[in-house]
Short mmCIF file of C-alpha atoms in Angstrom, two decimals:
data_model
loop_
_atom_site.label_atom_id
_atom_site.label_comp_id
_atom_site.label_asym_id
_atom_site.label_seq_id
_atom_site.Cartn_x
_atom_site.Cartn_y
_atom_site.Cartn_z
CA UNK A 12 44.72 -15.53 60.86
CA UNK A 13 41.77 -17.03 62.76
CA UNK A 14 38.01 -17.56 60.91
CA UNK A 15 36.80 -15.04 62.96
CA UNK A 16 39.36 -12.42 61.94
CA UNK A 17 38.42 -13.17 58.59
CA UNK A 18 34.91 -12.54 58.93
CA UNK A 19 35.16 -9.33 60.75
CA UNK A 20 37.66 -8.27 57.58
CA UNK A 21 34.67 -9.38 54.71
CA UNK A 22 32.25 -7.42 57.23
CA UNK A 23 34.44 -4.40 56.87
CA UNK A 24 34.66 -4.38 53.29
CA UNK A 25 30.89 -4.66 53.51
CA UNK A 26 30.72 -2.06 55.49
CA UNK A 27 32.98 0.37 53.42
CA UNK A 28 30.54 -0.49 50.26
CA UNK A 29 27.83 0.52 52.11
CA UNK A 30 29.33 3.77 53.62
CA UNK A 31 30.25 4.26 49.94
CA UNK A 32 26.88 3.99 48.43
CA UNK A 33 25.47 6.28 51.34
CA UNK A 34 28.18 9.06 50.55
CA UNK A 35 27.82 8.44 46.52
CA UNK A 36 24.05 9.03 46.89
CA UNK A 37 23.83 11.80 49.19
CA UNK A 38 21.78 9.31 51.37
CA UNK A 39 21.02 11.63 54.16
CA UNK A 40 18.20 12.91 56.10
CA UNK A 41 15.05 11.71 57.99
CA UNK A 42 15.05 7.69 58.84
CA UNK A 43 12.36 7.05 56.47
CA UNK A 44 13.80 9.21 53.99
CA UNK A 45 17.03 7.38 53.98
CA UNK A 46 15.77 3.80 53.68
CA UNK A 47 13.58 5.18 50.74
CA UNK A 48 16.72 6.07 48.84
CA UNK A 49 18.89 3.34 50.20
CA UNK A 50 16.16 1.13 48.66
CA UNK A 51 16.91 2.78 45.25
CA UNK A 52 17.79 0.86 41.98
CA UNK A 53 21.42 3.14 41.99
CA UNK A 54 21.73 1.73 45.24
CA UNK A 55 21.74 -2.25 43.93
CA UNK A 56 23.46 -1.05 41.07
CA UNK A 57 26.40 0.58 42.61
CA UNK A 58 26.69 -2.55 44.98
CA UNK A 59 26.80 -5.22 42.61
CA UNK A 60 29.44 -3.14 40.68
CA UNK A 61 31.91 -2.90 43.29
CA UNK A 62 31.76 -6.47 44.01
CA UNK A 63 31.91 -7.84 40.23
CA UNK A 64 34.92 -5.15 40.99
CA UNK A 65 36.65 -6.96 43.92
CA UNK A 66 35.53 -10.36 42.77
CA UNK A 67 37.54 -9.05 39.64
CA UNK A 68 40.62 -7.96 41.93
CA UNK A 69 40.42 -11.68 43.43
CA UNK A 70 40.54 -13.18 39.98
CA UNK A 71 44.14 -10.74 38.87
CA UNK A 72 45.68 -12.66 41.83
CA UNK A 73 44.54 -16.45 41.37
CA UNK A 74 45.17 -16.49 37.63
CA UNK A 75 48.49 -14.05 38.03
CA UNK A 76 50.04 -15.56 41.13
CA UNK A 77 48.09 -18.88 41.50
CA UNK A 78 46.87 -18.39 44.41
CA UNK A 79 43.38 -17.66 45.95
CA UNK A 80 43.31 -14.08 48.49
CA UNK A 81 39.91 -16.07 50.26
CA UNK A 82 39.40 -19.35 49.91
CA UNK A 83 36.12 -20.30 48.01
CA UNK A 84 35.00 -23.07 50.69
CA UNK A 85 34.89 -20.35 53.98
CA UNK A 86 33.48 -17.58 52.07
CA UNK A 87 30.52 -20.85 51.56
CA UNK A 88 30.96 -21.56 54.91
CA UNK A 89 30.89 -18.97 56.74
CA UNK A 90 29.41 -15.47 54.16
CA UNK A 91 26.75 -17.25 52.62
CA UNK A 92 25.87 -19.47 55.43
CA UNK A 93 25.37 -17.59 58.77
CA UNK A 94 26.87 -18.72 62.03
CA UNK A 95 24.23 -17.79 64.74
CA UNK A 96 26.56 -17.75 67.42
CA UNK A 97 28.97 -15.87 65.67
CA UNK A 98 26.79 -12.83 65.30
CA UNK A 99 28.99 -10.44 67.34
CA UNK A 100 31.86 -11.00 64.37
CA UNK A 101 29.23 -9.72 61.70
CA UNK A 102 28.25 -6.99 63.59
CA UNK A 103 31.58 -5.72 65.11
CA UNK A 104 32.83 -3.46 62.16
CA UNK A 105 29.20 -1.91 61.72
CA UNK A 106 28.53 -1.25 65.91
CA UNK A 107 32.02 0.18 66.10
CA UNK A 108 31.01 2.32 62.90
CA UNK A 109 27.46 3.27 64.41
CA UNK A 110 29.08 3.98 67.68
CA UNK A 111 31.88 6.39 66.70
CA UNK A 112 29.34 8.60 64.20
CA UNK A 113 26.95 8.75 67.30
CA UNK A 114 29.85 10.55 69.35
CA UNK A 115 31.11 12.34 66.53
CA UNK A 116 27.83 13.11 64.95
CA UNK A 117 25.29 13.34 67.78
CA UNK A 118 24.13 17.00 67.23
CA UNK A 119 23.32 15.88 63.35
CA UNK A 120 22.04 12.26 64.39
CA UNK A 121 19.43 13.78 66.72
CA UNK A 122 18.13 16.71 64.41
CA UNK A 123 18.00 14.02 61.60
CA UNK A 124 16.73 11.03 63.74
CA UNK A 125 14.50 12.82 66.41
CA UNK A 126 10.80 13.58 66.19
CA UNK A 127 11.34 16.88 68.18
CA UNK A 128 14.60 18.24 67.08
CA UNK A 129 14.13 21.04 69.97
CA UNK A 130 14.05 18.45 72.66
CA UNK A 131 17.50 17.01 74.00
CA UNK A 132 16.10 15.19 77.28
CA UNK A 133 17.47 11.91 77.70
CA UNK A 134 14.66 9.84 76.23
CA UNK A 135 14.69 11.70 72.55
CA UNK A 136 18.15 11.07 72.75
CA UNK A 137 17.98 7.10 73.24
CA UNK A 138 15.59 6.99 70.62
CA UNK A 139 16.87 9.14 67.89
CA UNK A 140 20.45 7.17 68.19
CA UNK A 141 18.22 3.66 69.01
CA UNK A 142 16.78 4.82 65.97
CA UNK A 143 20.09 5.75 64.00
CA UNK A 144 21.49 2.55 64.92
CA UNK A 145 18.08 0.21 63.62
CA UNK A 146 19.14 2.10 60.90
CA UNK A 147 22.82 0.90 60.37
CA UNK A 148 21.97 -2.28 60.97
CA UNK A 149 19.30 -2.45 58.30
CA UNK A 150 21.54 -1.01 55.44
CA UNK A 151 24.15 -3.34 56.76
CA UNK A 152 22.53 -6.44 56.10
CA UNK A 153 20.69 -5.40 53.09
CA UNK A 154 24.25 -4.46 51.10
CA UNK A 155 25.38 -8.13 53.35
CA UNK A 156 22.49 -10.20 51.31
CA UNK A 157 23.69 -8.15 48.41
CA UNK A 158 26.65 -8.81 48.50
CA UNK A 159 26.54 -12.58 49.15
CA UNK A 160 24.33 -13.41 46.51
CA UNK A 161 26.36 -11.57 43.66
CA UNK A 162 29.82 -12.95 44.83
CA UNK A 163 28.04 -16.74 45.49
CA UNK A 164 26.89 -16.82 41.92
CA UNK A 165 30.40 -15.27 40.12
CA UNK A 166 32.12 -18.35 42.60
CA UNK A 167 29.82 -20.70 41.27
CA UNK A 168 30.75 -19.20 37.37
CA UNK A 169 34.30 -19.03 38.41
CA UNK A 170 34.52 -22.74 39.60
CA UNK A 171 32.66 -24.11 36.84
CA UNK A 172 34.95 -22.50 34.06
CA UNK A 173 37.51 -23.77 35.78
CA UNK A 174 36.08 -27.33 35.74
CA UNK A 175 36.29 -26.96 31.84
CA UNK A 176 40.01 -25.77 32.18
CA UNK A 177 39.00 -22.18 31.52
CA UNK A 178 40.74 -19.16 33.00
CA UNK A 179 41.34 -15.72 31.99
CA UNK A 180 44.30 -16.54 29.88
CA UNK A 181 43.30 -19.33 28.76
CA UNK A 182 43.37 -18.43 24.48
CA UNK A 183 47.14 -17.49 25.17
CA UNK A 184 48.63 -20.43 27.72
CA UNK A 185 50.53 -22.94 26.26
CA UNK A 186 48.33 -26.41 25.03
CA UNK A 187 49.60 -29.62 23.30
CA UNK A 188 49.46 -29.44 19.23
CA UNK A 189 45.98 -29.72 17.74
CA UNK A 190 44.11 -28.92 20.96
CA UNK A 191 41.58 -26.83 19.13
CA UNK A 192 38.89 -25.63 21.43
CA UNK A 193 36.36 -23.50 20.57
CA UNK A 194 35.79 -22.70 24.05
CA UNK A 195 39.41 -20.39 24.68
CA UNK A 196 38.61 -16.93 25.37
CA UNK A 197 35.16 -16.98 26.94
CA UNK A 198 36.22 -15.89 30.68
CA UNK A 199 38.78 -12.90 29.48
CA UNK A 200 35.72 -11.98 27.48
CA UNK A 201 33.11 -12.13 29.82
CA UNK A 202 35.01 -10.01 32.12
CA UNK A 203 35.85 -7.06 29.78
CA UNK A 204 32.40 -7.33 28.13
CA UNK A 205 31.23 -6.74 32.15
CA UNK A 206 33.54 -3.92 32.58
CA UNK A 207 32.76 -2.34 29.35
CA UNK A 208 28.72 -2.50 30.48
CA UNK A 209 29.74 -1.03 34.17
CA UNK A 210 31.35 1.66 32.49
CA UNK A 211 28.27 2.51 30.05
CA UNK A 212 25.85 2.78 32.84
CA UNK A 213 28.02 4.85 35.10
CA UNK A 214 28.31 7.47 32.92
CA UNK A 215 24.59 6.87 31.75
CA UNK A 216 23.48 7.01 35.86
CA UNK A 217 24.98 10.58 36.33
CA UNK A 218 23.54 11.70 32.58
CA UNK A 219 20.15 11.09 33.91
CA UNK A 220 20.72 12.16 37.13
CA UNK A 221 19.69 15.83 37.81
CA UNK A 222 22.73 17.05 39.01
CA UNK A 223 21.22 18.26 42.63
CA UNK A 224 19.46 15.39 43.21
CA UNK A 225 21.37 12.65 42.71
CA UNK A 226 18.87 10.18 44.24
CA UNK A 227 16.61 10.00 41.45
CA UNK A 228 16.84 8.62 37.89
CA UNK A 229 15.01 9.72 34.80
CA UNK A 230 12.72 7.24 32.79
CA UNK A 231 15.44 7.69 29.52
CA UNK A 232 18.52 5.93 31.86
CA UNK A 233 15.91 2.36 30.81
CA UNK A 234 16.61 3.39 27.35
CA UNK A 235 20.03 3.60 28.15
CA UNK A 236 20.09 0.68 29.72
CA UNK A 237 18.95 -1.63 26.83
CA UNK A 238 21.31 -0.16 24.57
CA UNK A 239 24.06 -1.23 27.18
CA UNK A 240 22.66 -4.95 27.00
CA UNK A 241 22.62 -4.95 23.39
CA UNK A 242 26.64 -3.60 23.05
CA UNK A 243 26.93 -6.01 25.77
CA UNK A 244 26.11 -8.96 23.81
CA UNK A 245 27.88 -7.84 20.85
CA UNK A 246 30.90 -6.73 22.49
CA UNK A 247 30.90 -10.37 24.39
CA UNK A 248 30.72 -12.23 20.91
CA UNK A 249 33.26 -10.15 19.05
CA UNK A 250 35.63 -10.09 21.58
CA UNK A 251 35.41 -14.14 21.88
CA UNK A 252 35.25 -14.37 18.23
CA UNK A 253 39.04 -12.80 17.76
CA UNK A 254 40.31 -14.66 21.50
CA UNK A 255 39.21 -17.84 20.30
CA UNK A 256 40.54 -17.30 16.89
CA UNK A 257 43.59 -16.17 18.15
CA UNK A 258 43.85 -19.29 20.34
CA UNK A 259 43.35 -21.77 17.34
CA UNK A 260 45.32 -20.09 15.18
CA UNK A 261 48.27 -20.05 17.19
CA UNK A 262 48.17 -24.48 18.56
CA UNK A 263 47.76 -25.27 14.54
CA UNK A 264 48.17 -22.98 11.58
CA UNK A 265 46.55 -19.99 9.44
CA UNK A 266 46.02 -22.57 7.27
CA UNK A 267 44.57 -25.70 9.25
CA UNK A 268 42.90 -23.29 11.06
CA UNK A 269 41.03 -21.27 7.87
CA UNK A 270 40.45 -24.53 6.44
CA UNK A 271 38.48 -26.30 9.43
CA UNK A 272 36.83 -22.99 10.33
CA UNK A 273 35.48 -23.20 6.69
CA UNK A 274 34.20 -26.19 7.38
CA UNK A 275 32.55 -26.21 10.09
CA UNK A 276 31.12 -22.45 9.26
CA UNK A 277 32.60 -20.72 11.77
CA UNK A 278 34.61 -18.55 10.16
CA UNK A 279 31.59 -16.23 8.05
CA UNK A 280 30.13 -15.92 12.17
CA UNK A 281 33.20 -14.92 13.51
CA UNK A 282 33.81 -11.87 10.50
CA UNK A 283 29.73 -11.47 10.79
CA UNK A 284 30.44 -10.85 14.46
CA UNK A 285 33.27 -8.65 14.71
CA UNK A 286 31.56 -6.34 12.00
CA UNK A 287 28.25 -5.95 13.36
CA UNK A 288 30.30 -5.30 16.60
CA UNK A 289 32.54 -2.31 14.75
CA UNK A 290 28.70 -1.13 13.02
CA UNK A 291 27.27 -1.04 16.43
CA UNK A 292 30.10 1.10 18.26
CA UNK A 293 29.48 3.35 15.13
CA UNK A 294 26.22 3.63 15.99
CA UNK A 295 26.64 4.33 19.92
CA UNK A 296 29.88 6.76 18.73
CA UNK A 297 27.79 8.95 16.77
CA UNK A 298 24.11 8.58 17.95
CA UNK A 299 24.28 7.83 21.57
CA UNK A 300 27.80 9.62 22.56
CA UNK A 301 26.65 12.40 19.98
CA UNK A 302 31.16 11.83 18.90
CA UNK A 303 32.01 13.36 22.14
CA UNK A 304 34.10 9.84 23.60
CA UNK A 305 36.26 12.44 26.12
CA UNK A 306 33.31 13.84 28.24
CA UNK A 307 31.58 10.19 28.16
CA UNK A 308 34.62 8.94 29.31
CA UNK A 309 35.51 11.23 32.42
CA UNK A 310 32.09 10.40 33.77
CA UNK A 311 32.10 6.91 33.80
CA UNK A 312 35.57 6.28 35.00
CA UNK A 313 36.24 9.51 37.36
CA UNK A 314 34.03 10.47 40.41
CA UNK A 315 32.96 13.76 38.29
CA UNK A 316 28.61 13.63 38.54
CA UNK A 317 28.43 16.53 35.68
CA UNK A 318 30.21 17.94 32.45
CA UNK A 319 28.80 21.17 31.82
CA UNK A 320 27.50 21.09 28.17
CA UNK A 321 27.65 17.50 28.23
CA UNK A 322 23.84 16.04 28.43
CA UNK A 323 22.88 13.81 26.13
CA UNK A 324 19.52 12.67 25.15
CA UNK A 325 18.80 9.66 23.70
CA UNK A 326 15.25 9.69 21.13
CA UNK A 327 13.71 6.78 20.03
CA UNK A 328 11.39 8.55 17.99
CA UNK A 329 13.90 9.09 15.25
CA UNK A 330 14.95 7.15 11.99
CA UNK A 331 18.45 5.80 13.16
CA UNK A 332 16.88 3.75 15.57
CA UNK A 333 15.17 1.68 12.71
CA UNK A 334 19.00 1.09 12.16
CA UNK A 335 19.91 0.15 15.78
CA UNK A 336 16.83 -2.17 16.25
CA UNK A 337 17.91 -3.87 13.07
CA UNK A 338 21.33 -4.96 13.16
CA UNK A 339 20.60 -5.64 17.51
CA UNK A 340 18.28 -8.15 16.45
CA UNK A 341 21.78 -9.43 13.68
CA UNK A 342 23.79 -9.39 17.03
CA UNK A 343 21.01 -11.56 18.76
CA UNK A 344 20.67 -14.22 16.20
CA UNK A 345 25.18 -14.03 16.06
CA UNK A 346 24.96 -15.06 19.89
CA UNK A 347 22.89 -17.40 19.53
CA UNK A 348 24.29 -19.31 16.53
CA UNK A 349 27.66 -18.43 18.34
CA UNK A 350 26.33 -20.05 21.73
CA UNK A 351 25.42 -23.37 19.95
CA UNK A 352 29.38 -23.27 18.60
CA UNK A 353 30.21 -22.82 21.85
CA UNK A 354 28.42 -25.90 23.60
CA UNK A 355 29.50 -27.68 20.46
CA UNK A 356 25.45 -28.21 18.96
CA UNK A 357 24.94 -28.65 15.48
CA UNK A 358 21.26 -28.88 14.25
CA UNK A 359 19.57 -28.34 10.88
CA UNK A 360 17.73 -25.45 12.38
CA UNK A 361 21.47 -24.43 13.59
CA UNK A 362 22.17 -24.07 9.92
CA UNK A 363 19.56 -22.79 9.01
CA UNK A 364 19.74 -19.71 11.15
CA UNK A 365 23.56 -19.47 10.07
CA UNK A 366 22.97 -19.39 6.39
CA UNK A 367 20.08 -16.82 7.19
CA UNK A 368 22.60 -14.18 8.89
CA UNK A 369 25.32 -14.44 6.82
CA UNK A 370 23.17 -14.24 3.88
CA UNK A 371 21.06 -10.86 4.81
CA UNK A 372 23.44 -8.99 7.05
CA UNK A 373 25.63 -7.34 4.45
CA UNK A 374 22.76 -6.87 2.05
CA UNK A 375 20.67 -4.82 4.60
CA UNK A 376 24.09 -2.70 5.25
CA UNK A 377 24.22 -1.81 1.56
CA UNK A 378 19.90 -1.79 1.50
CA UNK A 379 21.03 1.01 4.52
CA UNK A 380 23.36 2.33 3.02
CA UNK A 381 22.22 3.05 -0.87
CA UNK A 382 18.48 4.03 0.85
CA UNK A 383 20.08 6.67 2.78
CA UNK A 384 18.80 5.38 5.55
CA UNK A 385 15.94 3.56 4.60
CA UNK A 386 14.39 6.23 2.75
CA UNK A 387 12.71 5.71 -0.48
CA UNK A 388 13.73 1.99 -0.47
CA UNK A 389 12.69 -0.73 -2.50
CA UNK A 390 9.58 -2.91 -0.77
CA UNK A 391 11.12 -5.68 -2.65
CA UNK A 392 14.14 -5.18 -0.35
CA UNK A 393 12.36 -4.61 2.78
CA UNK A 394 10.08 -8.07 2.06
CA UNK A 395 13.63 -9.65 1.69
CA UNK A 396 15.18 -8.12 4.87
CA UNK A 397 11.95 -9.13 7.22
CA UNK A 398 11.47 -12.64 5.07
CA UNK A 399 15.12 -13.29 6.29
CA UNK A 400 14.07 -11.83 9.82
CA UNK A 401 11.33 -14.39 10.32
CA UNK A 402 13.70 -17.29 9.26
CA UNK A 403 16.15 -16.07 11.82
CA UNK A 404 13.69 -16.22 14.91
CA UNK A 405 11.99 -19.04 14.04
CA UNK A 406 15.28 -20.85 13.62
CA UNK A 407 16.46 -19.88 17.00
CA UNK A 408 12.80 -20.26 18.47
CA UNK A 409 13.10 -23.87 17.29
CA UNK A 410 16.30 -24.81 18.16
CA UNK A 411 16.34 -22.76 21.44
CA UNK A 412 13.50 -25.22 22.21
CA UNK A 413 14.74 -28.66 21.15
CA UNK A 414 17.62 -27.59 23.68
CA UNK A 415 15.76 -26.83 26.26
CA UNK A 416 17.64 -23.56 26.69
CA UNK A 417 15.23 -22.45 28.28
CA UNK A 418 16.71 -18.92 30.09
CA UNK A 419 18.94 -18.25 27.16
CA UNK A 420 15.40 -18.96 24.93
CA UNK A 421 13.68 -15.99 27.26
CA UNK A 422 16.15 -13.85 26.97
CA UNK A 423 16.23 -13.87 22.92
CA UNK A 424 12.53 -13.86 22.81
CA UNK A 425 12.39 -10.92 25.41
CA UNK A 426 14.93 -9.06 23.54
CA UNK A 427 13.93 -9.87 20.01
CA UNK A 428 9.95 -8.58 20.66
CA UNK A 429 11.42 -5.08 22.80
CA UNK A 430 13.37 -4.79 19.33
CA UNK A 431 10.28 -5.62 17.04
CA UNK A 432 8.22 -2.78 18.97
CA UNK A 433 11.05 -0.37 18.88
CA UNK A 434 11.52 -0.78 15.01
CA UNK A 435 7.16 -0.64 14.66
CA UNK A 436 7.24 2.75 16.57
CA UNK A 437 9.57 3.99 14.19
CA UNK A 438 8.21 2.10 10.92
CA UNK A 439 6.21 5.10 9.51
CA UNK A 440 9.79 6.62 9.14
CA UNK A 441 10.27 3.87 6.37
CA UNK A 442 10.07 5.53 3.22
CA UNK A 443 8.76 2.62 0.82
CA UNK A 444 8.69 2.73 -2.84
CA UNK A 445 8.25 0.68 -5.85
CA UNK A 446 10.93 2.33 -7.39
CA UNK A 447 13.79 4.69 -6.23
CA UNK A 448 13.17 8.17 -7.31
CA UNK A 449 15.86 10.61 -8.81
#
């Protein structure tokens, strides 16, 4: 199969994305009017989603059969560098597209497209379907750029795990004895912990979508949306936690293992991190999902846009979110002392920050727990939990520095203040006492 065949067969997929997104989001009417919505954060969202989805696809058959469906130098070549006088390739799938709708479609395409949908003289005509066809080509190359820049930058992540002898089964292929690496597992869990987040927001799109005008979004889907990046990060570190485990423990022994985990203080992260995981799915299970998993779970993974009696809400003006805001800022402060085992850092701050979390987590769970919530709880106990609080940051502030980490450092300070201002809006729910009353 020639280059040229092969871009004209990328093109088409392209193409059949961007059909996709049009027919997902009822993307019809006036030219303005569909460019307005085709512009339209659902729009980015869908396409990035169906290529992590066939970059995904791509990945089942290199690590499964060991081979590559498109090799990673011509997509380079020839996707994310254009070839001026190649242009009639690109364009082929989405002319032949334009074409065919304009003989199938002309009666619509000139009511839609036409100033004058009374007039049908020859001129309205060339410029309602000139105009239909500026249109095409603009979608076209917008999902195009789209679509090059997400699959350039999951290439680039692909080929630089697999630099470090990473793959998706990497915590379960065979290694020589004693090859402990505490690296095993990230891919596989990257990917589900990227499925898992796609699945949230699909379901959380059509939620806060009114159901007859599926174009717009409502302000709460943003709420949504940070509680998907928060069960994102603790999904990725719980699920690496028991991978990498898994890995260890199966090259050496239960015992070798346990013992140089428990030296190197590993092993209290990896428990901290699978059970802040298993609180936090408690917490979406009954306060996000309202314990209705079945209805949640039809939306995100069928093409259904509405369960009727299914519309949840999400409040932030309520006490549990003191809770969510709470152990979020746990899972933070897990990743990042998880991170630094990953890239193999050790650093006083580094233990610091570990002694801090393993020291306060299960003390605020039973603070939680025995306050009913925190209400009418000691103020010796809240001083503790937001002494140990400030130790945490400024232990990853620090250390995030010294590394010059300097994205992963924005993202924790980002996400730790949007978690300090969602616990202060709800801090006069905080019930504080010098004593518990009967």
């Amino acid at each position: 199969m020639t280059d040229n065949y092969l871009i004209i067969i990328i093109c088409t997929i392209i193409l059949l994305i961007e059909v996709y997104n049009e027919t997902f989001l009822q993307n019809y009417g006036t030219f303005i009017e569909r460019l307005k919505y085709f512009f339209s954060l659902k729009m980015f969202f869908k396409t990035i989603k169906i290529t992590f989805f066939l970059f995904f696809i791509l990945l089942i058959y290199k690590y499964s059969f060991g081979g590559k469906l498109i090799n990673y130098d011509f997509i380079r070549e020839n996707i994310f560098t254009i070839k001026f006088e190649l242009l009639k390739y690109y364009f082929t799938p989405v002319s032949f597209y334009a074409l065919w709708l304009i003989l199938t479609n002309s009666r619509k395409i000139l009511v839609e497209f036409s100033n004058d949908e009374f007039n049908y003289s020859r001129a309205n005509q060339f410029l309602s379907f000139s105009a239909f066809i500026l249109y095409r080509l603009i979608t076209f190359i917008l999902i195009y750029i789209l679509f090059a820049i997400t699959f350039r930058y999951l290439i680039i992540l692909d080929e630089s795990f697999s630099a470090n002898k990473l793959s998706l089964l990497d915590w379960i292929n065979n290694s020589s004895k004693n090859d402990i690496n505490y690296n095993s597992g990230v891919y596989l869990s990257l990917v589900i912990t990227t499925f898992i987040f796609f699945i949230f927001n699909n379901a959380f799109i059509k939620i806060n979508s009114p159901f007859y005008n599926f174009k717009s979004s409502e302000l709460s889907f943003f709420s949504y949306f940070f509680v998907s990046i928060i069960l994102s990060i603790g999904i990725f570190f719980g699920f690496f936690s028991i991978f990498n485990a898994y890995h260890n423990i199966r090259i050496t022994s239960l015992k070798e293992w346990f013992s140089n985990e428990n030296i190197l203080g590993i092993l209290p992260l990896r428990i901290a991190s699978v059970v802040i995981l298993v609180n936090l799915f408690g917490y979406v299970y009954k306060e996000i999902l309202e314990s209705r998993i079945k209805p949640f779970l039809i939306l995100a993974l069928f093409p259904v846009r509405n369960i009727e009696s299914y519309n949840l809400n999400l409040k932030i003006e309520k006490r549990e979110t003191l809770y969510f805001s709470q152990i979020s800022f746990y899972i933070l402060n897990i990743a990042i002392a998880e991170y630094f085992v990953i890239i193999e850092f050790k650093n006083l701050y580094v233990s610091i920050l570990n002694f801090a979390i393993l020291f306060i987590q299960d003390d605020f769970k039973i603070i939680n727990d025995y306050s009913n919530g925190l209400q009418n709880v000691l103020l010796k106990h809240l001083r503790k939990i937001y002494l140990f609080n400030t130790i945490m940051f400024c232990s990853a502030f620090i250390v995030l520095l010294l590394t010059n980490e300097y994205e992963v450092f924005s993202g924790y300070v980002i996400l730790s203040v949007l978690l300090a201002l969602l616990y202060g809006y709800n801090y006069s729910l905080v019930n504080r006492h010098d004593y518990i009353y009967d």
